[in-house]
Amino acid sequence: AQNGSVRKRGPNILVTGTPGTGKTTTSSALAEATQLRHIIIGDLVKEKNLHDGWDDELDCYIINEDLVCDELEDLMEEGGNIVDYHGCDFFPERWFDRVVVLQTDNTVLYDRLSRRGYTGSKLSNNIECEIFQVLLQEAKESYPEDIVVALKSDTIEDISRNVASLTDWVGSWHPAS
Ligand code: ADP
Ligand code: MN
């Protein structure tokens, strides 16, 4: 209770997973249901220039992890955030109360990413990332096992179920001492 730290206004949830698994769709719906703040790291990096230029080979910004963490520190201390990013190993472990790893059947994911315009190695690298469960491994290596949950995200029904169960979890969350 009275340990000198300010109580968080809500839990911090990291929603991670291979691109296309439904992080932004799921996080948006969860933010709407819970009034938590949805932070899309990719957008923040672009808006606030938290990068070291463009990577032509990977076709994305070279994210500056230190700048991103500095930018978010105050908000994370305040609590009540949903962080949406396809990576999880560079955030401070203490930030998160829950780490959600979305997973999609790889043929379903292939179609989603093709529709998004991914081709060639960008497409195959992401499919491989999903097949080898790279984000789940990364999450398990970076956070306590009991806060990491893997959720299937193949269908719209999966999204509804995931949002409902996470909303319940947020509702029953209480700040630790
Ligand atoms: P991410 O943020 O992980 O890259 P998005 O939320 O942008 O993924 O979803 C990518 C595309 O796939 C969107 O068109 C979205 O509507 C669709 N999608 C994502 N998750 C699901 C799902 N569980 N069922 C059906 N379509 C989905
Ligand atoms: Mn997204």
Tab-separated table of N, CA and C in Angstrom, residues 4-174:
chain	number	residue	atom	x	y	z
A	4	GLY	N	5.143	4.555	-1.159
A	4	GLY	CA	5.704	5.761	-1.752
A	4	GLY	C	5.488	5.859	-3.253
A	5	SER	N	5.127	4.747	-3.902
A	5	SER	CA	4.906	4.834	-5.336
A	5	SER	C	3.445	5.168	-5.621
A	6	VAL	N	3.237	5.874	-6.718
A	6	VAL	CA	1.893	6.282	-7.070
A	6	VAL	C	1.161	5.099	-7.698
A	7	ARG	N	-0.095	4.918	-7.325
A	7	ARG	CA	-0.897	3.839	-7.898
A	7	ARG	C	-1.128	4.069	-9.376
A	8	LYS	N	-1.028	2.993	-10.130
A	8	LYS	CA	-1.274	3.104	-11.560
A	8	LYS	C	-2.770	3.248	-11.817
A	9	ARG	N	-3.097	3.994	-12.869
A	9	ARG	CA	-4.509	4.201	-13.211
A	9	ARG	C	-5.106	2.969	-13.877
A	10	GLY	N	-4.277	2.008	-14.228
A	10	GLY	CA	-4.754	0.770	-14.838
A	10	GLY	C	-3.558	-0.068	-15.209
A	11	PRO	N	-3.792	-1.298	-15.661
A	11	PRO	CA	-2.672	-2.155	-16.033
A	11	PRO	C	-2.045	-1.724	-17.361
A	12	ASN	N	-0.817	-2.112	-17.560
A	12	ASN	CA	-0.163	-1.953	-18.864
A	12	ASN	C	-0.126	-3.309	-19.550
A	13	ILE	N	-0.635	-3.342	-20.772
A	13	ILE	CA	-0.702	-4.589	-21.540
A	13	ILE	C	0.122	-4.434	-22.811
A	14	LEU	N	0.988	-5.386	-23.059
A	14	LEU	CA	1.711	-5.416	-24.332
A	14	LEU	C	1.014	-6.405	-25.249
A	15	VAL	N	0.646	-5.935	-26.443
A	15	VAL	CA	0.073	-6.827	-27.450
A	15	VAL	C	1.111	-6.981	-28.562
A	16	THR	N	1.634	-8.198	-28.676
A	16	THR	CA	2.690	-8.424	-29.651
A	16	THR	C	2.333	-9.601	-30.561
A	17	GLY	N	3.182	-9.879	-31.520
A	17	GLY	CA	2.916	-10.936	-32.497
A	17	GLY	C	3.479	-10.523	-33.851
A	18	THR	N	3.609	-11.488	-34.720
A	18	THR	CA	4.080	-11.248	-36.094
A	18	THR	C	3.161	-10.230	-36.779
A	19	PRO	N	3.692	-9.363	-37.653
A	19	PRO	CA	2.820	-8.480	-38.423
A	19	PRO	C	1.666	-9.255	-39.065
A	20	GLY	N	0.461	-8.700	-38.985
A	20	GLY	CA	-0.707	-9.328	-39.594
A	20	GLY	C	-1.507	-10.233	-38.670
A	21	THR	N	-1.014	-10.489	-37.469
A	21	THR	CA	-1.737	-11.389	-36.566
A	21	THR	C	-2.943	-10.706	-35.901
A	22	GLY	N	-3.063	-9.390	-36.061
A	22	GLY	CA	-4.251	-8.713	-35.540
A	22	GLY	C	-4.003	-7.843	-34.318
A	23	LYS	N	-2.777	-7.418	-34.107
A	23	LYS	CA	-2.455	-6.594	-32.930
A	23	LYS	C	-3.257	-5.301	-32.898
A	24	THR	N	-3.263	-4.582	-34.031
A	24	THR	CA	-3.906	-3.266	-34.033
A	24	THR	C	-5.423	-3.392	-33.965
A	25	THR	N	-5.980	-4.371	-34.675
A	25	THR	CA	-7.428	-4.599	-34.626
A	25	THR	C	-7.848	-4.972	-33.204
A	26	THR	N	-7.128	-5.906	-32.599
A	26	THR	CA	-7.454	-6.369	-31.253
A	26	THR	C	-7.261	-5.253	-30.230
A	27	SER	N	-6.141	-4.543	-30.319
A	27	SER	CA	-5.841	-3.477	-29.356
A	27	SER	C	-6.855	-2.340	-29.438
A	28	SER	N	-7.263	-1.992	-30.647
A	28	SER	CA	-8.256	-0.914	-30.809
A	28	SER	C	-9.561	-1.293	-30.131
A	29	ALA	N	-10.020	-2.515	-30.366
A	29	ALA	CA	-11.272	-2.965	-29.762
A	29	ALA	C	-11.135	-3.030	-28.240
A	30	LEU	N	-9.992	-3.483	-27.774
A	30	LEU	CA	-9.767	-3.569	-26.327
A	30	LEU	C	-9.717	-2.176	-25.697
A	31	ALA	N	-9.091	-1.243	-26.396
A	31	ALA	CA	-9.013	0.138	-25.886
A	31	ALA	C	-10.405	0.749	-25.789
A	32	GLU	N	-11.221	0.451	-26.791
A	32	GLU	CA	-12.583	0.973	-26.781
A	32	GLU	C	-13.379	0.389	-25.618
A	33	ALA	N	-13.197	-0.902	-25.366
A	33	ALA	CA	-13.960	-1.574	-24.307
A	33	ALA	C	-13.488	-1.188	-22.911
A	34	THR	N	-12.229	-0.811	-22.767
A	34	THR	CA	-11.653	-0.625	-21.426
A	34	THR	C	-11.268	0.818	-21.108
A	35	GLN	N	-11.254	1.662	-22.139
A	35	GLN	CA	-10.766	3.044	-21.982
A	35	GLN	C	-9.267	3.113	-21.692
A	36	LEU	N	-8.554	2.018	-21.929
A	36	LEU	CA	-7.091	2.106	-21.837
A	36	LEU	C	-6.569	2.848	-23.075
A	37	ARG	N	-5.367	3.386	-22.953
A	37	ARG	CA	-4.747	4.157	-24.034
A	37	ARG	C	-4.013	3.219	-24.991
A	38	HIS	N	-4.321	3.317	-26.274
A	38	HIS	CA	-3.701	2.446	-27.281
A	38	HIS	C	-2.487	3.142	-27.897
A	39	ILE	N	-1.327	2.575	-27.687
A	39	ILE	CA	-0.098	3.155	-28.234
A	39	ILE	C	0.457	2.239	-29.320
A	40	ILE	N	0.375	2.700	-30.562
A	40	ILE	CA	0.903	1.937	-31.697
A	40	ILE	C	2.346	2.401	-31.911
A	41	ILE	N	3.278	1.540	-31.532
A	41	ILE	CA	4.686	1.953	-31.543
A	41	ILE	C	5.137	2.432	-32.933
A	42	GLY	N	4.718	1.737	-33.968
A	42	GLY	CA	5.102	2.134	-35.326
A	42	GLY	C	4.685	3.564	-35.652
A	43	ASP	N	3.489	3.947	-35.240
A	43	ASP	CA	3.001	5.311	-35.501
A	43	ASP	C	3.771	6.333	-34.674
A	44	LEU	N	4.022	5.991	-33.412
A	44	LEU	CA	4.764	6.877	-32.514
A	44	LEU	C	6.175	7.145	-33.050
A	45	VAL	N	6.810	6.086	-33.540
A	45	VAL	CA	8.168	6.182	-34.089
A	45	VAL	C	8.188	7.162	-35.268
A	46	LYS	N	7.180	7.059	-36.107
A	46	LYS	CA	7.079	7.933	-37.277
A	46	LYS	C	6.809	9.376	-36.856
A	47	GLU	N	5.765	9.555	-36.005
A	47	GLU	CA	5.352	10.899	-35.581
A	47	GLU	C	6.460	11.656	-34.874
A	48	LYS	N	7.161	10.951	-33.962
A	48	LYS	CA	8.135	11.636	-33.104
A	48	LYS	C	9.564	11.402	-33.559
A	49	ASN	N	9.705	10.817	-34.739
A	49	ASN	CA	11.048	10.592	-35.284
A	49	ASN	C	11.952	9.785	-34.355
A	50	LEU	N	11.429	8.715	-33.805
A	50	LEU	CA	12.213	7.909	-32.867
A	50	LEU	C	12.940	6.787	-33.621
A	51	HIS	N	13.592	7.184	-34.718
A	51	HIS	CA	14.263	6.184	-35.552
A	51	HIS	C	15.587	6.716	-36.079
A	52	ASP	N	16.362	5.802	-36.625
A	52	ASP	CA	17.658	6.158	-37.209
A	52	ASP	C	17.622	5.966	-38.722
A	53	GLY	N	16.536	6.426	-39.325
A	53	GLY	CA	16.425	6.341	-40.782
A	53	GLY	C	15.650	5.122	-41.256
A	54	TRP	N	15.650	4.972	-42.557
A	54	TRP	CA	14.849	3.937	-43.221
A	54	TRP	C	15.735	2.758	-43.595
A	55	ASP	N	15.250	1.559	-43.327
A	55	ASP	CA	15.975	0.355	-43.731
A	55	ASP	C	15.415	-0.114	-45.074
A	56	ASP	N	16.213	0.093	-46.137
A	56	ASP	CA	15.746	-0.255	-47.488
A	56	ASP	C	15.521	-1.752	-47.636
A	57	GLU	N	16.372	-2.524	-46.987
A	57	GLU	CA	16.281	-3.970	-47.141
A	57	GLU	C	15.026	-4.525	-46.459
A	58	LEU	N	14.794	-4.092	-45.214
A	58	LEU	CA	13.632	-4.584	-44.474
A	58	LEU	C	12.376	-3.761	-44.738
A	59	ASP	N	12.570	-2.616	-45.470
A	59	ASP	CA	11.427	-1.800	-45.853
A	59	ASP	C	10.648	-1.290	-44.632
A	60	CYS	N	11.384	-0.768	-43.659
A	60	CYS	CA	10.752	-0.194	-42.463
A	60	CYS	C	11.741	0.764	-41.789
A	61	TYR	N	11.248	1.553	-40.838
A	61	TYR	CA	12.147	2.429	-40.104
A	61	TYR	C	13.070	1.614	-39.199
A	62	ILE	N	14.285	2.115	-39.002
A	62	ILE	CA	15.200	1.518	-38.032
A	62	ILE	C	14.865	2.155	-36.688
A	63	ILE	N	14.090	1.440	-35.899
A	63	ILE	CA	13.580	1.977	-34.648
A	63	ILE	C	14.735	2.229	-33.667
A	64	ASN	N	14.671	3.389	-32.989
A	64	ASN	CA	15.671	3.676	-31.954
A	64	ASN	C	15.049	3.300	-30.608
A	65	GLU	N	15.429	2.146	-30.098
A	65	GLU	CA	14.771	1.564	-28.928
A	65	GLU	C	14.910	2.447	-27.689
A	66	ASP	N	16.065	3.082	-27.543
A	66	ASP	CA	16.268	3.954	-26.367
A	66	ASP	C	15.336	5.153	-26.414
A	67	LEU	N	15.214	5.761	-27.591
A	67	LEU	CA	14.316	6.916	-27.725
A	67	LEU	C	12.871	6.517	-27.457
A	68	VAL	N	12.475	5.343	-27.933
A	68	VAL	CA	11.104	4.872	-27.715
A	68	VAL	C	10.853	4.670	-26.216
A	69	CYS	N	11.793	4.041	-25.533
A	69	CYS	CA	11.614	3.792	-24.098
A	69	CYS	C	11.592	5.099	-23.309
A	70	ASP	N	12.458	6.049	-23.667
A	70	ASP	CA	12.446	7.354	-22.989
A	70	ASP	C	11.114	8.063	-23.201
A	71	GLU	N	10.627	7.998	-24.425
A	71	GLU	CA	9.373	8.664	-24.778
A	71	GLU	C	8.196	8.108	-23.956
A	72	LEU	N	8.225	6.800	-23.680
A	72	LEU	CA	7.069	6.154	-23.053
A	72	LEU	C	7.138	6.048	-21.533
A	73	GLU	N	8.297	6.305	-20.951
A	73	GLU	CA	8.490	6.033	-19.518
A	73	GLU	C	7.394	6.638	-18.624
A	74	ASP	N	7.092	7.928	-18.803
A	74	ASP	CA	6.107	8.582	-17.927
A	74	ASP	C	4.712	7.973	-18.081
A	75	LEU	N	4.332	7.722	-19.322
A	75	LEU	CA	3.008	7.132	-19.566
A	75	LEU	C	2.910	5.735	-18.953
A	76	MET	N	3.978	4.989	-19.049
A	76	MET	CA	3.950	3.626	-18.528
A	76	MET	C	3.906	3.625	-17.002
A	77	GLU	N	4.589	4.594	-16.404
A	77	GLU	CA	4.528	4.708	-14.943
A	77	GLU	C	3.116	5.066	-14.490
A	78	GLU	N	2.471	5.913	-15.280
A	78	GLU	CA	1.097	6.313	-14.989
A	78	GLU	C	0.147	5.110	-15.108
A	79	GLY	N	0.424	4.212	-16.048
A	79	GLY	CA	-0.384	3.006	-16.217
A	79	GLY	C	-1.558	3.189	-17.164
A	80	GLY	N	-2.254	2.087	-17.425
A	80	GLY	CA	-3.441	2.150	-18.272
A	80	GLY	C	-3.148	2.207	-19.758
A	81	ASN	N	-2.123	1.473	-20.201
A	81	ASN	CA	-1.719	1.515	-21.610
A	81	ASN	C	-1.791	0.145	-22.276
A	82	ILE	N	-2.143	0.177	-23.554
A	82	ILE	CA	-2.009	-0.998	-24.415
A	82	ILE	C	-0.925	-0.659	-25.432
A	83	VAL	N	0.179	-1.374	-25.367
A	83	VAL	CA	1.292	-1.128	-26.289
A	83	VAL	C	1.256	-2.173	-27.399
A	84	ASP	N	1.277	-1.698	-28.638
A	84	ASP	CA	1.044	-2.523	-29.832
A	84	ASP	C	2.321	-2.511	-30.671
A	85	TYR	N	3.059	-3.641	-30.636
A	85	TYR	CA	4.314	-3.693	-31.413
A	85	TYR	C	4.725	-5.138	-31.718
A	86	HIS	N	5.355	-5.321	-32.882
A	86	HIS	CA	5.797	-6.657	-33.305
A	86	HIS	C	7.186	-7.011	-32.754
A	87	GLY	N	7.418	-6.603	-31.528
A	87	GLY	CA	8.675	-6.929	-30.867
A	87	GLY	C	8.428	-6.698	-29.398
A	88	CYS	N	9.260	-7.279	-28.534
A	88	CYS	CA	8.970	-7.102	-27.114
A	88	CYS	C	10.196	-7.158	-26.221
A	89	ASP	N	11.383	-7.378	-26.804
A	89	ASP	CA	12.543	-7.645	-25.945
A	89	ASP	C	13.269	-6.402	-25.443
A	90	PHE	N	12.912	-5.224	-25.929
A	90	PHE	CA	13.675	-4.045	-25.506
A	90	PHE	C	12.920	-3.153	-24.521
A	91	PHE	N	11.655	-3.473	-24.247
A	91	PHE	CA	10.920	-2.696	-23.235
A	91	PHE	C	11.347	-3.178	-21.844
A	92	PRO	N	11.378	-2.256	-20.855
A	92	PRO	CA	11.677	-2.712	-19.500
A	92	PRO	C	10.653	-3.754	-19.028
A	93	GLU	N	11.123	-4.811	-18.432
A	93	GLU	CA	10.264	-5.894	-17.954
A	93	GLU	C	9.193	-5.375	-16.995
A	94	ARG	N	9.592	-4.397	-16.142
A	94	ARG	CA	8.697	-3.894	-15.101
A	94	ARG	C	7.477	-3.130	-15.648
A	95	TRP	N	7.500	-2.742	-16.904
A	95	TRP	CA	6.394	-1.959	-17.455
A	95	TRP	C	5.072	-2.726	-17.506
A	96	PHE	N	5.128	-4.037	-17.776
A	96	PHE	CA	3.910	-4.739	-18.172
A	96	PHE	C	3.338	-5.681	-17.117
A	97	ASP	N	2.011	-5.654	-17.052
A	97	ASP	CA	1.266	-6.555	-16.170
A	97	ASP	C	0.783	-7.782	-16.936
A	98	ARG	N	0.732	-7.667	-18.263
A	98	ARG	CA	0.249	-8.746	-19.124
A	98	ARG	C	0.944	-8.608	-20.476
A	99	VAL	N	1.371	-9.732	-21.029
A	99	VAL	CA	1.972	-9.725	-22.368
A	99	VAL	C	1.191	-10.712	-23.223
A	100	VAL	N	0.510	-10.193	-24.226
A	100	VAL	CA	-0.338	-11.005	-25.088
A	100	VAL	C	0.385	-11.242	-26.413
A	101	VAL	N	0.541	-12.511	-26.770
A	101	VAL	CA	1.160	-12.855	-28.051
A	101	VAL	C	0.083	-13.418	-28.963
A	102	LEU	N	-0.249	-12.704	-30.027
A	102	LEU	CA	-1.262	-13.183	-30.966
A	102	LEU	C	-0.609	-14.131	-31.962
A	103	GLN	N	-1.346	-15.209	-32.294
A	103	GLN	CA	-0.815	-16.206	-33.216
A	103	GLN	C	-1.855	-16.549	-34.279
A	104	THR	N	-1.380	-16.717	-35.503
A	104	THR	CA	-2.274	-16.980	-36.630
A	104	THR	C	-1.745	-18.162	-37.438
A	105	ASP	N	-2.678	-19.006	-37.859
A	105	ASP	CA	-2.340	-20.119	-38.750
A	105	ASP	C	-1.578	-19.554	-39.953
A	106	ASN	N	-0.496	-20.220	-40.365
A	106	ASN	CA	0.361	-19.559	-41.359
A	106	ASN	C	-0.222	-19.429	-42.760
A	107	THR	N	-1.179	-20.292	-43.123
A	107	THR	CA	-1.814	-20.085	-44.436
A	107	THR	C	-2.767	-18.883	-44.385
A	108	VAL	N	-3.432	-18.717	-43.236
A	108	VAL	CA	-4.307	-17.551	-43.045
A	108	VAL	C	-3.451	-16.277	-43.062
A	109	LEU	N	-2.322	-16.320	-42.364
A	109	LEU	CA	-1.443	-15.158	-42.287
A	109	LEU	C	-0.865	-14.809	-43.666
A	110	TYR	N	-0.526	-15.842	-44.429
A	110	TYR	CA	0.013	-15.630	-45.781
A	110	TYR	C	-0.963	-14.785	-46.607
A	111	ASP	N	-2.241	-15.155	-46.557
A	111	ASP	CA	-3.248	-14.414	-47.318
A	111	ASP	C	-3.393	-12.983	-46.811
A	112	ARG	N	-3.391	-12.808	-45.494
A	112	ARG	CA	-3.520	-11.456	-44.929
A	112	ARG	C	-2.364	-10.560	-45.365
A	113	LEU	N	-1.159	-11.094	-45.289
A	113	LEU	CA	0.006	-10.271	-45.620
A	113	LEU	C	0.105	-10.021	-47.125
A	114	SER	N	-0.319	-10.995	-47.933
A	114	SER	CA	-0.355	-10.773	-49.386
A	114	SER	C	-1.329	-9.648	-49.705
A	115	ARG	N	-2.483	-9.685	-49.045
A	115	ARG	CA	-3.493	-8.635	-49.251
A	115	ARG	C	-2.943	-7.278	-48.840
A	116	ARG	N	-2.058	-7.271	-47.850
A	116	ARG	CA	-1.451	-6.035	-47.398
A	116	ARG	C	-0.342	-5.572	-48.352
A	117	GLY	N	-0.050	-6.399	-49.344
A	117	GLY	CA	0.934	-6.009	-50.347
A	117	GLY	C	2.339	-6.545	-50.098
A	118	TYR	N	2.474	-7.410	-49.092
A	118	TYR	CA	3.793	-7.990	-48.829
A	118	TYR	C	4.098	-9.039	-49.892
A	119	THR	N	5.325	-9.020	-50.404
A	119	THR	CA	5.766	-10.033	-51.372
A	119	THR	C	7.198	-10.455	-51.037
A	120	GLY	N	7.665	-11.461	-51.752
A	120	GLY	CA	9.076	-11.865	-51.681
A	120	GLY	C	9.557	-12.158	-50.277
A	121	SER	N	10.758	-11.663	-49.946
A	121	SER	CA	11.364	-12.025	-48.660
A	121	SER	C	10.636	-11.369	-47.496
A	122	LYS	N	10.017	-10.214	-47.736
A	122	LYS	CA	9.269	-9.579	-46.646
A	122	LYS	C	8.114	-10.487	-46.224
A	123	LEU	N	7.469	-11.079	-47.219
A	123	LEU	CA	6.368	-12.008	-46.938
A	123	LEU	C	6.900	-13.300	-46.296
A	124	SER	N	7.901	-13.896	-46.900
A	124	SER	CA	8.375	-15.198	-46.381
A	124	SER	C	9.041	-15.059	-45.017
A	125	ASN	N	9.746	-13.948	-44.772
A	125	ASN	CA	10.357	-13.752	-43.446
A	125	ASN	C	9.303	-13.691	-42.350
A	126	ASN	N	8.199	-13.018	-42.633
A	126	ASN	CA	7.139	-12.908	-41.629
A	126	ASN	C	6.426	-14.241	-41.411
A	127	ILE	N	6.242	-15.007	-42.474
A	127	ILE	CA	5.619	-16.325	-42.332
A	127	ILE	C	6.524	-17.240	-41.503
A	128	GLU	N	7.821	-17.166	-41.792
A	128	GLU	CA	8.781	-17.956	-41.007
A	128	GLU	C	8.774	-17.549	-39.542
A	129	CYS	N	8.703	-16.256	-39.305
A	129	CYS	CA	8.652	-15.707	-37.950
A	129	CYS	C	7.478	-16.312	-37.183
A	130	GLU	N	6.356	-16.484	-37.892
A	130	GLU	CA	5.165	-17.052	-37.266
A	130	GLU	C	5.317	-18.565	-37.055
A	131	ILE	N	5.826	-19.254	-38.073
A	131	ILE	CA	6.002	-20.708	-37.968
A	131	ILE	C	6.921	-21.068	-36.801
A	132	PHE	N	7.994	-20.298	-36.630
A	132	PHE	CA	8.956	-20.615	-35.573
A	132	PHE	C	8.611	-19.954	-34.234
A	133	GLN	N	7.426	-19.334	-34.170
A	133	GLN	CA	6.942	-18.740	-32.916
A	133	GLN	C	7.971	-17.801	-32.288
A	134	VAL	N	8.576	-16.991	-33.132
A	134	VAL	CA	9.646	-16.100	-32.682
A	134	VAL	C	9.174	-15.154	-31.585
A	135	LEU	N	7.981	-14.566	-31.759
A	135	LEU	CA	7.511	-13.591	-30.765
A	135	LEU	C	7.143	-14.250	-29.443
A	136	LEU	N	6.605	-15.474	-29.517
A	136	LEU	CA	6.279	-16.174	-28.264
A	136	LEU	C	7.569	-16.495	-27.498
A	137	GLN	N	8.579	-16.952	-28.212
A	137	GLN	CA	9.877	-17.227	-27.567
A	137	GLN	C	10.447	-15.954	-26.947
A	138	GLU	N	10.406	-14.871	-27.735
A	138	GLU	CA	10.946	-13.593	-27.278
A	138	GLU	C	10.209	-13.119	-26.018
A	139	ALA	N	8.888	-13.281	-26.024
A	139	ALA	CA	8.090	-12.863	-24.862
A	139	ALA	C	8.451	-13.704	-23.634
A	140	LYS	N	8.595	-15.018	-23.845
A	140	LYS	CA	8.906	-15.902	-22.715
A	140	LYS	C	10.293	-15.643	-22.155
A	141	GLU	N	11.196	-15.218	-23.028
A	141	GLU	CA	12.555	-14.915	-22.559
A	141	GLU	C	12.635	-13.560	-21.877
A	142	SER	N	11.674	-12.678	-22.166
A	142	SER	CA	11.777	-11.291	-21.694
A	142	SER	C	10.895	-10.970	-20.483
A	143	TYR	N	9.879	-11.812	-20.221
A	143	TYR	CA	8.906	-11.518	-19.156
A	143	TYR	C	8.649	-12.770	-18.329
A	144	PRO	N	8.161	-12.571	-17.083
A	144	PRO	CA	7.812	-13.738	-16.266
A	144	PRO	C	6.759	-14.586	-16.987
A	145	GLU	N	6.951	-15.889	-16.958
A	145	GLU	CA	6.092	-16.804	-17.715
A	145	GLU	C	4.606	-16.624	-17.371
A	146	ASP	N	4.308	-16.306	-16.100
A	146	ASP	CA	2.899	-16.231	-15.693
A	146	ASP	C	2.181	-14.966	-16.171
A	147	ILE	N	2.870	-14.020	-16.801
A	147	ILE	CA	2.140	-12.879	-17.365
A	147	ILE	C	2.021	-12.980	-18.887
A	148	VAL	N	2.657	-13.981	-19.482
A	148	VAL	CA	2.634	-14.139	-20.946
A	148	VAL	C	1.491	-15.066	-21.354
A	149	VAL	N	0.634	-14.582	-22.260
A	149	VAL	CA	-0.430	-15.443	-22.785
A	149	VAL	C	-0.397	-15.449	-24.313
A	150	ALA	N	-0.514	-16.642	-24.899
A	150	ALA	CA	-0.609	-16.778	-26.352
A	150	ALA	C	-2.076	-16.948	-26.715
A	151	LEU	N	-2.566	-16.141	-27.658
A	151	LEU	CA	-3.968	-16.211	-28.067
A	151	LEU	C	-4.064	-16.410	-29.576
A	152	LYS	N	-4.907	-17.344	-29.973
A	152	LYS	CA	-5.131	-17.620	-31.387
A	152	LYS	C	-5.925	-16.477	-32.026
A	153	SER	N	-5.467	-16.040	-33.203
A	153	SER	CA	-6.136	-14.941	-33.895
A	153	SER	C	-6.313	-15.269	-35.374
A	154	ASP	N	-7.144	-16.291	-35.645
A	154	ASP	CA	-7.386	-16.720	-37.032
A	154	ASP	C	-8.652	-16.084	-37.616
A	155	THR	N	-9.650	-15.892	-36.756
A	155	THR	CA	-10.967	-15.469	-37.246
A	155	THR	C	-11.478	-14.264	-36.455
A	156	ILE	N	-12.539	-13.663	-36.982
A	156	ILE	CA	-13.204	-12.549	-36.302
A	156	ILE	C	-13.718	-12.996	-34.924
A	157	GLU	N	-14.204	-14.267	-34.869
A	157	GLU	CA	-14.693	-14.794	-33.585
A	157	GLU	C	-13.551	-14.845	-32.570
A	158	ASP	N	-12.359	-15.179	-33.039
A	158	ASP	CA	-11.194	-15.193	-32.131
A	158	ASP	C	-10.965	-13.791	-31.558
A	159	ILE	N	-11.085	-12.782	-32.411
A	159	ILE	CA	-10.883	-11.410	-31.934
A	159	ILE	C	-11.910	-11.068	-30.853
A	160	SER	N	-13.176	-11.383	-31.120
A	160	SER	CA	-14.230	-11.081	-30.135
A	160	SER	C	-13.949	-11.778	-28.815
A	161	ARG	N	-13.556	-13.063	-28.902
A	161	ARG	CA	-13.307	-13.818	-27.679
A	161	ARG	C	-12.086	-13.269	-26.933
A	162	ASN	N	-11.045	-12.937	-27.681
A	162	ASN	CA	-9.832	-12.408	-27.048
A	162	ASN	C	-10.105	-11.062	-26.374
A	163	VAL	N	-10.851	-10.202	-27.060
A	163	VAL	CA	-11.151	-8.887	-26.496
A	163	VAL	C	-12.019	-9.049	-25.245
A	164	ALA	N	-12.985	-9.962	-25.305
A	164	ALA	CA	-13.860	-10.177	-24.142
A	164	ALA	C	-13.058	-10.692	-22.948
A	165	SER	N	-12.167	-11.657	-23.177
A	165	SER	CA	-11.438	-12.217	-22.030
A	165	SER	C	-10.417	-11.215	-21.484
A	166	LEU	N	-9.817	-10.427	-22.359
A	166	LEU	CA	-8.874	-9.410	-21.873
A	166	LEU	C	-9.613	-8.280	-21.142
A	167	THR	N	-10.807	-7.952	-21.623
A	167	THR	CA	-11.616	-6.931	-20.944
A	167	THR	C	-11.978	-7.393	-19.526
A	168	ASP	N	-12.341	-8.660	-19.402
A	168	ASP	CA	-12.608	-9.228	-18.067
A	168	ASP	C	-11.375	-9.130	-17.185
A	169	TRP	N	-10.246	-9.467	-17.761
A	169	TRP	CA	-8.996	-9.426	-16.988
A	169	TRP	C	-8.711	-7.999	-16.509
A	170	VAL	N	-8.895	-7.025	-17.373
A	170	VAL	CA	-8.667	-5.623	-16.999
A	170	VAL	C	-9.619	-5.226	-15.870
A	171	GLY	N	-10.873	-5.677	-15.983
A	171	GLY	CA	-11.873	-5.348	-14.977
A	171	GLY	C	-11.543	-5.891	-13.598
A	172	SER	N	-10.851	-7.018	-13.551
A	172	SER	CA	-10.544	-7.615	-12.250
A	172	SER	C	-9.126	-7.286	-11.783
A	173	TRP	N	-8.436	-6.460	-12.562
A	173	TRP	CA	-7.061	-6.101	-12.201
A	173	TRP	C	-7.054	-5.096	-11.042
A	174	HIS	N	-6.153	-5.338	-10.074
A	174	HIS	CA	-5.963	-4.367	-8.997
A	174	HIS	C	-4.481	-4.068	-8.884
